[in-house]
mmCIF file with all atom_site columns, C-alpha atoms in Angstrom:
data_model
loop_
_atom_site.group_PDB
_atom_site.id
_atom_site.type_symbol
_atom_site.label_atom_id
_atom_site.label_alt_id
_atom_site.label_comp_id
_atom_site.label_asym_id
_atom_site.label_entity_id
_atom_site.label_seq_id
_atom_site.pdbx_PDB_ins_code
_atom_site.Cartn_x
_atom_site.Cartn_y
_atom_site.Cartn_z
_atom_site.occupancy
_atom_site.B_iso_or_equiv
_atom_site.pdbx_formal_charge
_atom_site.auth_seq_id
_atom_site.auth_comp_id
_atom_site.auth_asym_id
_atom_site.auth_atom_id
_atom_site.pdbx_PDB_model_num
ATOM 1   C CA . UNK G 1 1   ? 0.939   4.081  -3.339  1.00 0.00 ? 521 UNK G CA 1
ATOM 2   C CA . UNK G 1 2   ? -0.289  7.546  -4.357  1.00 0.00 ? 522 UNK G CA 1
ATOM 3   C CA . UNK G 1 3   ? -1.442  8.316  -0.822  1.00 0.00 ? 523 UNK G CA 1
ATOM 4   C CA . UNK G 1 4   ? 1.965   7.233  0.502   1.00 0.00 ? 524 UNK G CA 1
ATOM 5   C CA . UNK G 1 5   ? 3.651   9.827  -1.734  1.00 0.00 ? 525 UNK G CA 1
ATOM 6   C CA . UNK G 1 6   ? 1.407   12.566 -0.360  1.00 0.00 ? 526 UNK G CA 1
ATOM 7   C CA . UNK G 1 7   ? 1.936   11.414 3.255   1.00 0.00 ? 527 UNK G CA 1
ATOM 8   C CA . UNK G 1 8   ? 5.697   11.371 2.684   1.00 0.00 ? 528 UNK G CA 1
ATOM 9   C CA . UNK G 1 9   ? 5.650   14.891 1.231   1.00 0.00 ? 529 UNK G CA 1
ATOM 10  C CA . UNK G 1 10  ? 3.512   16.108 4.104   1.00 0.00 ? 530 UNK G CA 1
ATOM 11  C CA . UNK G 1 11  ? 5.965   14.533 6.591   1.00 0.00 ? 531 UNK G CA 1
ATOM 12  C CA . UNK G 1 12  ? 8.420   17.227 5.458   1.00 0.00 ? 532 UNK G CA 1
ATOM 13  C CA . UNK G 1 13  ? 5.851   19.886 6.396   1.00 0.00 ? 533 UNK G CA 1
ATOM 14  C CA . UNK G 1 14  ? 6.932   23.206 7.897   1.00 0.00 ? 534 UNK G CA 1
ATOM 15  C CA . UNK G 1 15  ? 5.715   26.815 7.733   1.00 0.00 ? 535 UNK G CA 1
ATOM 16  C CA . UNK G 1 16  ? 8.138   27.800 4.966   1.00 0.00 ? 536 UNK G CA 1
ATOM 17  C CA . UNK G 1 17  ? 7.075   24.947 2.698   1.00 0.00 ? 537 UNK G CA 1
ATOM 18  C CA . UNK G 1 18  ? 3.387   25.620 3.427   1.00 0.00 ? 538 UNK G CA 1
ATOM 19  C CA . UNK G 1 19  ? 3.760   29.241 2.251   1.00 0.00 ? 539 UNK G CA 1
ATOM 20  C CA . UNK G 1 20  ? 6.133   28.357 -0.632  1.00 0.00 ? 540 UNK G CA 1
ATOM 21  C CA . UNK G 1 21  ? 3.890   25.649 -2.094  1.00 0.00 ? 541 UNK G CA 1
ATOM 22  C CA . UNK G 1 22  ? 0.749   27.769 -1.609  1.00 0.00 ? 542 UNK G CA 1
ATOM 23  C CA . UNK G 1 23  ? 2.537   30.482 -3.595  1.00 0.00 ? 543 UNK G CA 1
ATOM 24  C CA . UNK G 1 24  ? 3.493   28.050 -6.347  1.00 0.00 ? 544 UNK G CA 1
ATOM 25  C CA . UNK G 1 25  ? -0.105  26.832 -6.533  1.00 0.00 ? 545 UNK G CA 1
ATOM 26  C CA . UNK G 1 26  ? -1.350  30.382 -6.749  1.00 0.00 ? 546 UNK G CA 1
ATOM 27  C CA . UNK G 1 27  ? 0.990   31.204 -9.638  1.00 0.00 ? 547 UNK G CA 1
ATOM 28  C CA . UNK G 1 28  ? -0.015  27.982 -11.394 1.00 0.00 ? 548 UNK G CA 1
ATOM 29  C CA . UNK G 1 29  ? -3.725  28.709 -11.001 1.00 0.00 ? 549 UNK G CA 1
ATOM 30  C CA . UNK G 1 30  ? -6.039  30.235 -13.560 1.00 0.00 ? 550 UNK G CA 1
ATOM 31  C CA . UNK G 1 31  ? -5.184  33.603 -12.059 1.00 0.00 ? 551 UNK G CA 1
ATOM 32  C CA . UNK G 1 32  ? -1.517  33.191 -13.026 1.00 0.00 ? 552 UNK G CA 1
ATOM 33  C CA . UNK G 1 33  ? -2.530  32.070 -16.514 1.00 0.00 ? 553 UNK G CA 1
ATOM 34  C CA . UNK G 1 34  ? -4.833  35.044 -17.017 1.00 0.00 ? 554 UNK G CA 1
ATOM 35  C CA . UNK G 1 35  ? -2.026  37.413 -15.920 1.00 0.00 ? 555 UNK G CA 1
ATOM 36  C CA . UNK G 1 36  ? 0.399   35.831 -18.385 1.00 0.00 ? 556 UNK G CA 1
ATOM 37  C CA . UNK G 1 37  ? -2.108  36.080 -21.235 1.00 0.00 ? 557 UNK G CA 1
ATOM 38  C CA . UNK G 1 38  ? -3.034  39.684 -20.405 1.00 0.00 ? 558 UNK G CA 1
ATOM 39  C CA . UNK G 1 39  ? 0.663   40.596 -20.635 1.00 0.00 ? 559 UNK G CA 1
ATOM 40  C CA . UNK G 1 40  ? 0.905   38.776 -23.963 1.00 0.00 ? 560 UNK G CA 1
ATOM 41  C CA . UNK G 1 41  ? -2.325  40.331 -25.219 1.00 0.00 ? 561 UNK G CA 1
ATOM 42  C CA . UNK G 1 42  ? -1.460  43.883 -24.251 1.00 0.00 ? 562 UNK G CA 1
ATOM 43  C CA . UNK G 1 43  ? 2.275   44.028 -24.748 1.00 0.00 ? 563 UNK G CA 1
ATOM 44  C CA . UNK G 1 44  ? 3.354   41.314 -27.184 1.00 0.00 ? 564 UNK G CA 1
ATOM 45  C CA . UNK G 1 45  ? 0.850   39.956 -29.675 1.00 0.00 ? 565 UNK G CA 1
ATOM 46  C CA . UNK G 1 46  ? -2.925  40.526 -29.602 1.00 0.00 ? 566 UNK G CA 1
ATOM 47  C CA . UNK G 1 47  ? -3.935  37.654 -31.900 1.00 0.00 ? 567 UNK G CA 1
ATOM 48  C CA . UNK G 1 48  ? -1.711  35.212 -30.024 1.00 0.00 ? 568 UNK G CA 1
ATOM 49  C CA . UNK G 1 49  ? -3.128  36.420 -26.705 1.00 0.00 ? 569 UNK G CA 1
ATOM 50  C CA . UNK G 1 50  ? -6.707  36.008 -27.892 1.00 0.00 ? 570 UNK G CA 1
ATOM 51  C CA . UNK G 1 51  ? -6.155  32.522 -29.406 1.00 0.00 ? 571 UNK G CA 1
ATOM 52  C CA . UNK G 1 52  ? -4.257  31.189 -26.420 1.00 0.00 ? 572 UNK G CA 1
ATOM 53  C CA . UNK G 1 53  ? -6.402  32.956 -23.818 1.00 0.00 ? 573 UNK G CA 1
ATOM 54  C CA . UNK G 1 54  ? -9.500  31.431 -25.453 1.00 0.00 ? 574 UNK G CA 1
ATOM 55  C CA . UNK G 1 55  ? -7.798  28.041 -25.754 1.00 0.00 ? 575 UNK G CA 1
ATOM 56  C CA . UNK G 1 56  ? -6.867  28.171 -22.105 1.00 0.00 ? 576 UNK G CA 1
ATOM 57  C CA . UNK G 1 57  ? -10.408 28.984 -21.012 1.00 0.00 ? 577 UNK G CA 1
ATOM 58  C CA . UNK G 1 58  ? -11.801 26.186 -23.218 1.00 0.00 ? 578 UNK G CA 1
ATOM 59  C CA . UNK G 1 59  ? -9.233  23.731 -21.805 1.00 0.00 ? 579 UNK G CA 1
ATOM 60  C CA . UNK G 1 60  ? -10.086 24.688 -18.213 1.00 0.00 ? 580 UNK G CA 1
ATOM 61  C CA . UNK G 1 61  ? -13.758 24.212 -19.141 1.00 0.00 ? 581 UNK G CA 1
ATOM 62  C CA . UNK G 1 62  ? -13.037 20.699 -20.433 1.00 0.00 ? 582 UNK G CA 1
ATOM 63  C CA . UNK G 1 63  ? -11.053 19.996 -17.291 1.00 0.00 ? 583 UNK G CA 1
ATOM 64  C CA . UNK G 1 64  ? -14.003 21.122 -15.142 1.00 0.00 ? 584 UNK G CA 1
ATOM 65  C CA . UNK G 1 65  ? -16.345 18.811 -17.095 1.00 0.00 ? 585 UNK G CA 1
ATOM 66  C CA . UNK G 1 66  ? -14.001 15.887 -16.594 1.00 0.00 ? 586 UNK G CA 1
ATOM 67  C CA . UNK G 1 67  ? -13.951 16.584 -12.846 1.00 0.00 ? 587 UNK G CA 1
ATOM 68  C CA . UNK G 1 68  ? -17.752 16.611 -12.726 1.00 0.00 ? 588 UNK G CA 1
ATOM 69  C CA . UNK G 1 69  ? -18.001 13.378 -14.736 1.00 0.00 ? 589 UNK G CA 1
ATOM 70  C CA . UNK G 1 70  ? -15.238 11.423 -12.946 1.00 0.00 ? 590 UNK G CA 1
ATOM 71  C CA . UNK G 1 71  ? -15.987 12.754 -9.416  1.00 0.00 ? 591 UNK G CA 1
ATOM 72  C CA . UNK G 1 72  ? -12.779 11.491 -7.813  1.00 0.00 ? 592 UNK G CA 1
ATOM 73  C CA . UNK G 1 73  ? -12.595 12.641 -4.197  1.00 0.00 ? 593 UNK G CA 1
ATOM 74  C CA . UNK G 1 74  ? -9.611  14.706 -3.139  1.00 0.00 ? 594 UNK G CA 1
ATOM 75  C CA . UNK G 1 75  ? -6.884  12.832 -1.202  1.00 0.00 ? 595 UNK G CA 1
ATOM 76  C CA . UNK G 1 76  ? -7.666  14.474 2.135   1.00 0.00 ? 596 UNK G CA 1
ATOM 77  C CA . UNK G 1 77  ? -11.279 13.239 1.821   1.00 0.00 ? 597 UNK G CA 1
ATOM 78  C CA . UNK G 1 78  ? -10.206 9.685  0.927   1.00 0.00 ? 598 UNK G CA 1
ATOM 79  C CA . UNK G 1 79  ? -7.634  9.494  3.720   1.00 0.00 ? 599 UNK G CA 1
ATOM 80  C CA . UNK G 1 80  ? -8.031  11.450 7.004   1.00 0.00 ? 600 UNK G CA 1
ATOM 81  C CA . UNK G 1 81  ? -4.263  11.238 7.622   1.00 0.00 ? 601 UNK G CA 1
ATOM 82  C CA . UNK G 1 82  ? -3.700  13.567 4.622   1.00 0.00 ? 602 UNK G CA 1
ATOM 83  C CA . UNK G 1 83  ? -3.902  17.182 5.703   1.00 0.00 ? 603 UNK G CA 1
ATOM 84  C CA . UNK G 1 84  ? -5.888  19.661 3.605   1.00 0.00 ? 604 UNK G CA 1
ATOM 85  C CA . UNK G 1 85  ? -3.587  22.686 3.556   1.00 0.00 ? 605 UNK G CA 1
ATOM 86  C CA . UNK G 1 86  ? -5.945  24.779 1.404   1.00 0.00 ? 606 UNK G CA 1
ATOM 87  C CA . UNK G 1 87  ? -9.624  25.629 1.258   1.00 0.00 ? 607 UNK G CA 1
ATOM 88  C CA . UNK G 1 88  ? -10.808 23.903 -1.895  1.00 0.00 ? 608 UNK G CA 1
ATOM 89  C CA . UNK G 1 89  ? -13.985 22.757 -3.490  1.00 0.00 ? 609 UNK G CA 1
ATOM 90  C CA . UNK G 1 90  ? -14.632 20.257 -6.232  1.00 0.00 ? 610 UNK G CA 1
ATOM 91  C CA . UNK G 1 91  ? -13.128 16.990 -7.270  1.00 0.00 ? 611 UNK G CA 1
ATOM 92  C CA . UNK G 1 92  ? -9.596  15.769 -7.748  1.00 0.00 ? 612 UNK G CA 1
ATOM 93  C CA . UNK G 1 93  ? -9.164  14.345 -11.244 1.00 0.00 ? 613 UNK G CA 1
ATOM 94  C CA . UNK G 1 94  ? -7.678  15.917 -13.349 1.00 0.00 ? 614 UNK G CA 1
ATOM 95  C CA . UNK G 1 95  ? -5.633  18.611 -11.627 1.00 0.00 ? 615 UNK G CA 1
ATOM 96  C CA . UNK G 1 96  ? -6.662  22.046 -12.883 1.00 0.00 ? 616 UNK G CA 1
ATOM 97  C CA . UNK G 1 97  ? -3.403  23.602 -11.621 1.00 0.00 ? 617 UNK G CA 1
ATOM 98  C CA . UNK G 1 98  ? -1.427  21.067 -13.699 1.00 0.00 ? 618 UNK G CA 1
ATOM 99  C CA . UNK G 1 99  ? -3.549  21.974 -16.710 1.00 0.00 ? 619 UNK G CA 1
ATOM 100 C CA . UNK G 1 100 ? -2.793  25.624 -16.101 1.00 0.00 ? 620 UNK G CA 1
ATOM 101 C CA . UNK G 1 101 ? 0.943   25.146 -15.462 1.00 0.00 ? 621 UNK G CA 1
ATOM 102 C CA . UNK G 1 102 ? 1.617   23.105 -18.596 1.00 0.00 ? 622 UNK G CA 1
ATOM 103 C CA . UNK G 1 103 ? -0.540  25.376 -20.743 1.00 0.00 ? 623 UNK G CA 1
ATOM 104 C CA . UNK G 1 104 ? 1.294   28.490 -19.480 1.00 0.00 ? 624 UNK G CA 1
ATOM 105 C CA . UNK G 1 105 ? 4.696   26.878 -20.050 1.00 0.00 ? 625 UNK G CA 1
ATOM 106 C CA . UNK G 1 106 ? 3.941   25.553 -23.511 1.00 0.00 ? 626 UNK G CA 1
ATOM 107 C CA . UNK G 1 107 ? 2.291   28.792 -24.621 1.00 0.00 ? 627 UNK G CA 1
ATOM 108 C CA . UNK G 1 108 ? 5.218   30.950 -23.455 1.00 0.00 ? 628 UNK G CA 1
ATOM 109 C CA . UNK G 1 109 ? 7.814   28.634 -25.047 1.00 0.00 ? 629 UNK G CA 1
ATOM 110 C CA . UNK G 1 110 ? 5.831   28.594 -28.292 1.00 0.00 ? 630 UNK G CA 1
ATOM 111 C CA . UNK G 1 111 ? 5.547   32.389 -28.246 1.00 0.00 ? 631 UNK G CA 1
ATOM 112 C CA . UNK G 1 112 ? 9.313   32.735 -27.704 1.00 0.00 ? 632 UNK G CA 1
ATOM 113 C CA . UNK G 1 113 ? 9.856   30.399 -30.670 1.00 0.00 ? 633 UNK G CA 1
ATOM 114 C CA . UNK G 1 114 ? 7.495   32.410 -32.867 1.00 0.00 ? 634 UNK G CA 1
ATOM 115 C CA . UNK G 1 115 ? 9.068   35.752 -31.851 1.00 0.00 ? 635 UNK G CA 1
ATOM 116 C CA . UNK G 1 116 ? 12.546  34.354 -32.497 1.00 0.00 ? 636 UNK G CA 1
ATOM 117 C CA . UNK G 1 117 ? 11.454  32.966 -35.872 1.00 0.00 ? 637 UNK G CA 1
ATOM 118 C CA . UNK G 1 118 ? 10.221  36.415 -36.897 1.00 0.00 ? 638 UNK G CA 1
ATOM 119 C CA . UNK G 1 119 ? 13.365  38.141 -35.626 1.00 0.00 ? 639 UNK G CA 1
ATOM 120 C CA . UNK G 1 120 ? 11.577  39.862 -32.722 1.00 0.00 ? 640 UNK G CA 1
ATOM 121 C CA . UNK G 1 121 ? 13.316  38.036 -29.848 1.00 0.00 ? 641 UNK G CA 1
ATOM 122 C CA . UNK G 1 122 ? 16.879  37.089 -30.801 1.00 0.00 ? 642 UNK G CA 1
ATOM 123 C CA . UNK G 1 123 ? 17.860  36.290 -27.217 1.00 0.00 ? 643 UNK G CA 1
ATOM 124 C CA . UNK G 1 124 ? 16.139  32.915 -27.734 1.00 0.00 ? 644 UNK G CA 1
ATOM 125 C CA . UNK G 1 125 ? 18.937  32.111 -30.215 1.00 0.00 ? 645 UNK G CA 1
ATOM 126 C CA . UNK G 1 126 ? 21.415  32.132 -27.360 1.00 0.00 ? 646 UNK G CA 1
ATOM 127 C CA . UNK G 1 127 ? 22.090  28.614 -26.124 1.00 0.00 ? 647 UNK G CA 1
ATOM 128 C CA . UNK G 1 128 ? 22.415  29.681 -22.455 1.00 0.00 ? 648 UNK G CA 1
ATOM 129 C CA . UNK G 1 129 ? 19.073  31.544 -22.587 1.00 0.00 ? 649 UNK G CA 1
ATOM 130 C CA . UNK G 1 130 ? 17.272  28.665 -24.229 1.00 0.00 ? 650 UNK G CA 1
ATOM 131 C CA . UNK G 1 131 ? 18.655  26.197 -21.640 1.00 0.00 ? 651 UNK G CA 1
ATOM 132 C CA . UNK G 1 132 ? 17.771  28.513 -18.767 1.00 0.00 ? 652 UNK G CA 1
ATOM 133 C CA . UNK G 1 133 ? 14.259  29.005 -20.147 1.00 0.00 ? 653 UNK G CA 1
ATOM 134 C CA . UNK G 1 134 ? 13.639  25.245 -20.472 1.00 0.00 ? 654 UNK G CA 1
ATOM 135 C CA . UNK G 1 135 ? 15.049  24.592 -16.995 1.00 0.00 ? 655 UNK G CA 1
ATOM 136 C CA . UNK G 1 136 ? 12.732  27.217 -15.474 1.00 0.00 ? 656 UNK G CA 1
ATOM 137 C CA . UNK G 1 137 ? 9.792   25.723 -17.381 1.00 0.00 ? 657 UNK G CA 1
ATOM 138 C CA . UNK G 1 138 ? 10.545  22.202 -16.136 1.00 0.00 ? 658 UNK G CA 1
ATOM 139 C CA . UNK G 1 139 ? 11.078  23.449 -12.587 1.00 0.00 ? 659 UNK G CA 1
ATOM 140 C CA . UNK G 1 140 ? 7.774   25.327 -12.643 1.00 0.00 ? 660 UNK G CA 1
ATOM 141 C CA . UNK G 1 141 ? 5.886   22.206 -13.753 1.00 0.00 ? 661 UNK G CA 1
ATOM 142 C CA . UNK G 1 142 ? 7.656   19.990 -11.161 1.00 0.00 ? 662 UNK G CA 1
ATOM 143 C CA . UNK G 1 143 ? 7.064   22.472 -8.335  1.00 0.00 ? 663 UNK G CA 1
ATOM 144 C CA . UNK G 1 144 ? 3.422   22.743 -9.312  1.00 0.00 ? 664 UNK G CA 1
ATOM 145 C CA . UNK G 1 145 ? 3.076   18.961 -9.236  1.00 0.00 ? 665 UNK G CA 1
ATOM 146 C CA . UNK G 1 146 ? 4.815   18.692 -5.867  1.00 0.00 ? 666 UNK G CA 1
ATOM 147 C CA . UNK G 1 147 ? 2.768   21.572 -4.449  1.00 0.00 ? 667 UNK G CA 1
ATOM 148 C CA . UNK G 1 148 ? -0.523  19.967 -5.332  1.00 0.00 ? 668 UNK G CA 1
ATOM 149 C CA . UNK G 1 149 ? 0.426   16.735 -3.548  1.00 0.00 ? 669 UNK G CA 1
ATOM 150 C CA . UNK G 1 150 ? 2.107   18.484 -0.609  1.00 0.00 ? 670 UNK G CA 1
ATOM 151 C CA . UNK G 1 151 ? -1.003  20.567 -0.028  1.00 0.00 ? 671 UNK G CA 1
ATOM 152 C CA . UNK G 1 152 ? -3.141  17.411 -0.022  1.00 0.00 ? 672 UNK G CA 1
ATOM 153 C CA . UNK G 1 153 ? -5.138  18.421 -3.097  1.00 0.00 ? 673 UNK G CA 1
ATOM 154 C CA . UNK G 1 154 ? -4.177  15.807 -5.715  1.00 0.00 ? 674 UNK G CA 1
ATOM 155 C CA . UNK G 1 155 ? -2.788  12.388 -6.410  1.00 0.00 ? 675 UNK G CA 1
ATOM 156 C CA . UNK G 1 156 ? 0.068   12.012 -8.901  1.00 0.00 ? 676 UNK G CA 1
ATOM 157 C CA . UNK G 1 157 ? -2.398  10.473 -11.362 1.00 0.00 ? 677 UNK G CA 1
ATOM 158 C CA . UNK G 1 158 ? -4.508  13.645 -11.125 1.00 0.00 ? 678 UNK G CA 1
ATOM 159 C CA . UNK G 1 159 ? -1.425  15.656 -12.016 1.00 0.00 ? 679 UNK G CA 1
ATOM 160 C CA . UNK G 1 160 ? -0.545  13.408 -14.983 1.00 0.00 ? 680 UNK G CA 1
ATOM 161 C CA . UNK G 1 161 ? -4.139  13.651 -16.186 1.00 0.00 ? 681 UNK G CA 1
ATOM 162 C CA . UNK G 1 162 ? -3.988  17.450 -15.899 1.00 0.00 ? 682 UNK G CA 1
ATOM 163 C CA . UNK G 1 163 ? -0.710  17.557 -17.826 1.00 0.00 ? 683 UNK G CA 1
ATOM 164 C CA . UNK G 1 164 ? -2.316  15.499 -20.630 1.00 0.00 ? 684 UNK G CA 1
ATOM 165 C CA . UNK G 1 165 ? -5.440  17.693 -20.766 1.00 0.00 ? 685 UNK G CA 1
ATOM 166 C CA . UNK G 1 166 ? -3.371  20.894 -20.718 1.00 0.00 ? 686 UNK G CA 1
ATOM 167 C CA . UNK G 1 167 ? -0.986  19.656 -23.406 1.00 0.00 ? 687 UNK G CA 1
ATOM 168 C CA . UNK G 1 168 ? -3.866  18.620 -25.639 1.00 0.00 ? 688 UNK G CA 1
ATOM 169 C CA . UNK G 1 169 ? -5.570  21.998 -25.149 1.00 0.00 ? 689 UNK G CA 1
ATOM 170 C CA . UNK G 1 170 ? -2.357  23.809 -25.994 1.00 0.00 ? 690 UNK G CA 1
ATOM 171 C CA . UNK G 1 171 ? -1.819  21.684 -29.112 1.00 0.00 ? 691 UNK G CA 1
ATOM 172 C CA . UNK G 1 172 ? -5.316  22.549 -30.387 1.00 0.00 ? 692 UNK G CA 1
ATOM 173 C CA . UNK G 1 173 ? -4.636  26.226 -29.703 1.00 0.00 ? 693 UNK G CA 1
ATOM 174 C CA . UNK G 1 174 ? -1.266  26.074 -31.442 1.00 0.00 ? 694 UNK G CA 1
ATOM 175 C CA . UNK G 1 175 ? -2.876  24.407 -34.428 1.00 0.00 ? 695 UNK G CA 1
ATOM 176 C CA . UNK G 1 176 ? -5.515  27.153 -34.629 1.00 0.00 ? 696 UNK G CA 1
ATOM 177 C CA . UNK G 1 177 ? -2.930  29.886 -34.291 1.00 0.00 ? 697 UNK G CA 1
ATOM 178 C CA . UNK G 1 178 ? -0.593  28.357 -36.897 1.00 0.00 ? 698 UNK G CA 1
ATOM 179 C CA . UNK G 1 179 ? -3.440  27.644 -39.322 1.00 0.00 ? 699 UNK G CA 1
ATOM 180 C CA . UNK G 1 180 ? -4.978  31.126 -39.194 1.00 0.00 ? 700 UNK G CA 1
ATOM 181 C CA . UNK G 1 181 ? -2.411  33.629 -37.945 1.00 0.00 ? 701 UNK G CA 1
ATOM 182 C CA . UNK G 1 182 ? 1.200   32.456 -37.922 1.00 0.00 ? 702 UNK G CA 1
ATOM 183 C CA . UNK G 1 183 ? 3.078   33.757 -40.933 1.00 0.00 ? 703 UNK G CA 1
ATOM 184 C CA . UNK G 1 184 ? 0.869   36.797 -41.462 1.00 0.00 ? 704 UNK G CA 1
ATOM 185 C CA . UNK G 1 185 ? 2.910   40.006 -41.600 1.00 0.00 ? 705 UNK G CA 1
ATOM 186 C CA . UNK G 1 186 ? 0.839   41.909 -39.045 1.00 0.00 ? 706 UNK G CA 1
ATOM 187 C CA . UNK G 1 187 ? 0.524   39.740 -35.936 1.00 0.00 ? 707 UNK G CA 1
ATOM 188 C CA . UNK G 1 188 ? -0.576  42.585 -33.653 1.00 0.00 ? 708 UNK G CA 1
#
């Protein structure tokens, strides 16, 4: 069933989708996450950036360990009909890009909530902005999931596993931030 989903997505293949989904995957990689956290660290909130940057790196580390332990082959290895549209190494489960995408989304949404709560980002009070923000977040996660299957890198179960790992890692980071830093007057 999972291979059929990938084969169906790849049946839609064309140059535009190849470039588009490679771009989505690039943004959802650890490189995209590091860029987001550098912006947060330098321009928004240093303590938040440090906690969530560290949490992200720890979560990616856990994801890597799970890949090494589980050793699930990538779809293009398991089925020669599936085209490998990227140069990759490593194992399939869980999807590191899904970990990264969900962690980025949750961390940015949480930061917007914190800034709004402290009166530093009142635009998040606007219903249209909040709806738009959540729609973009959902679209980013969905496009990341589709890109990983379209590119032949992951099964849908790999993506679900990555979303679970990333959400758990974010929750631990949010707990640490809330416990030790949220509510302090000087957050920078």
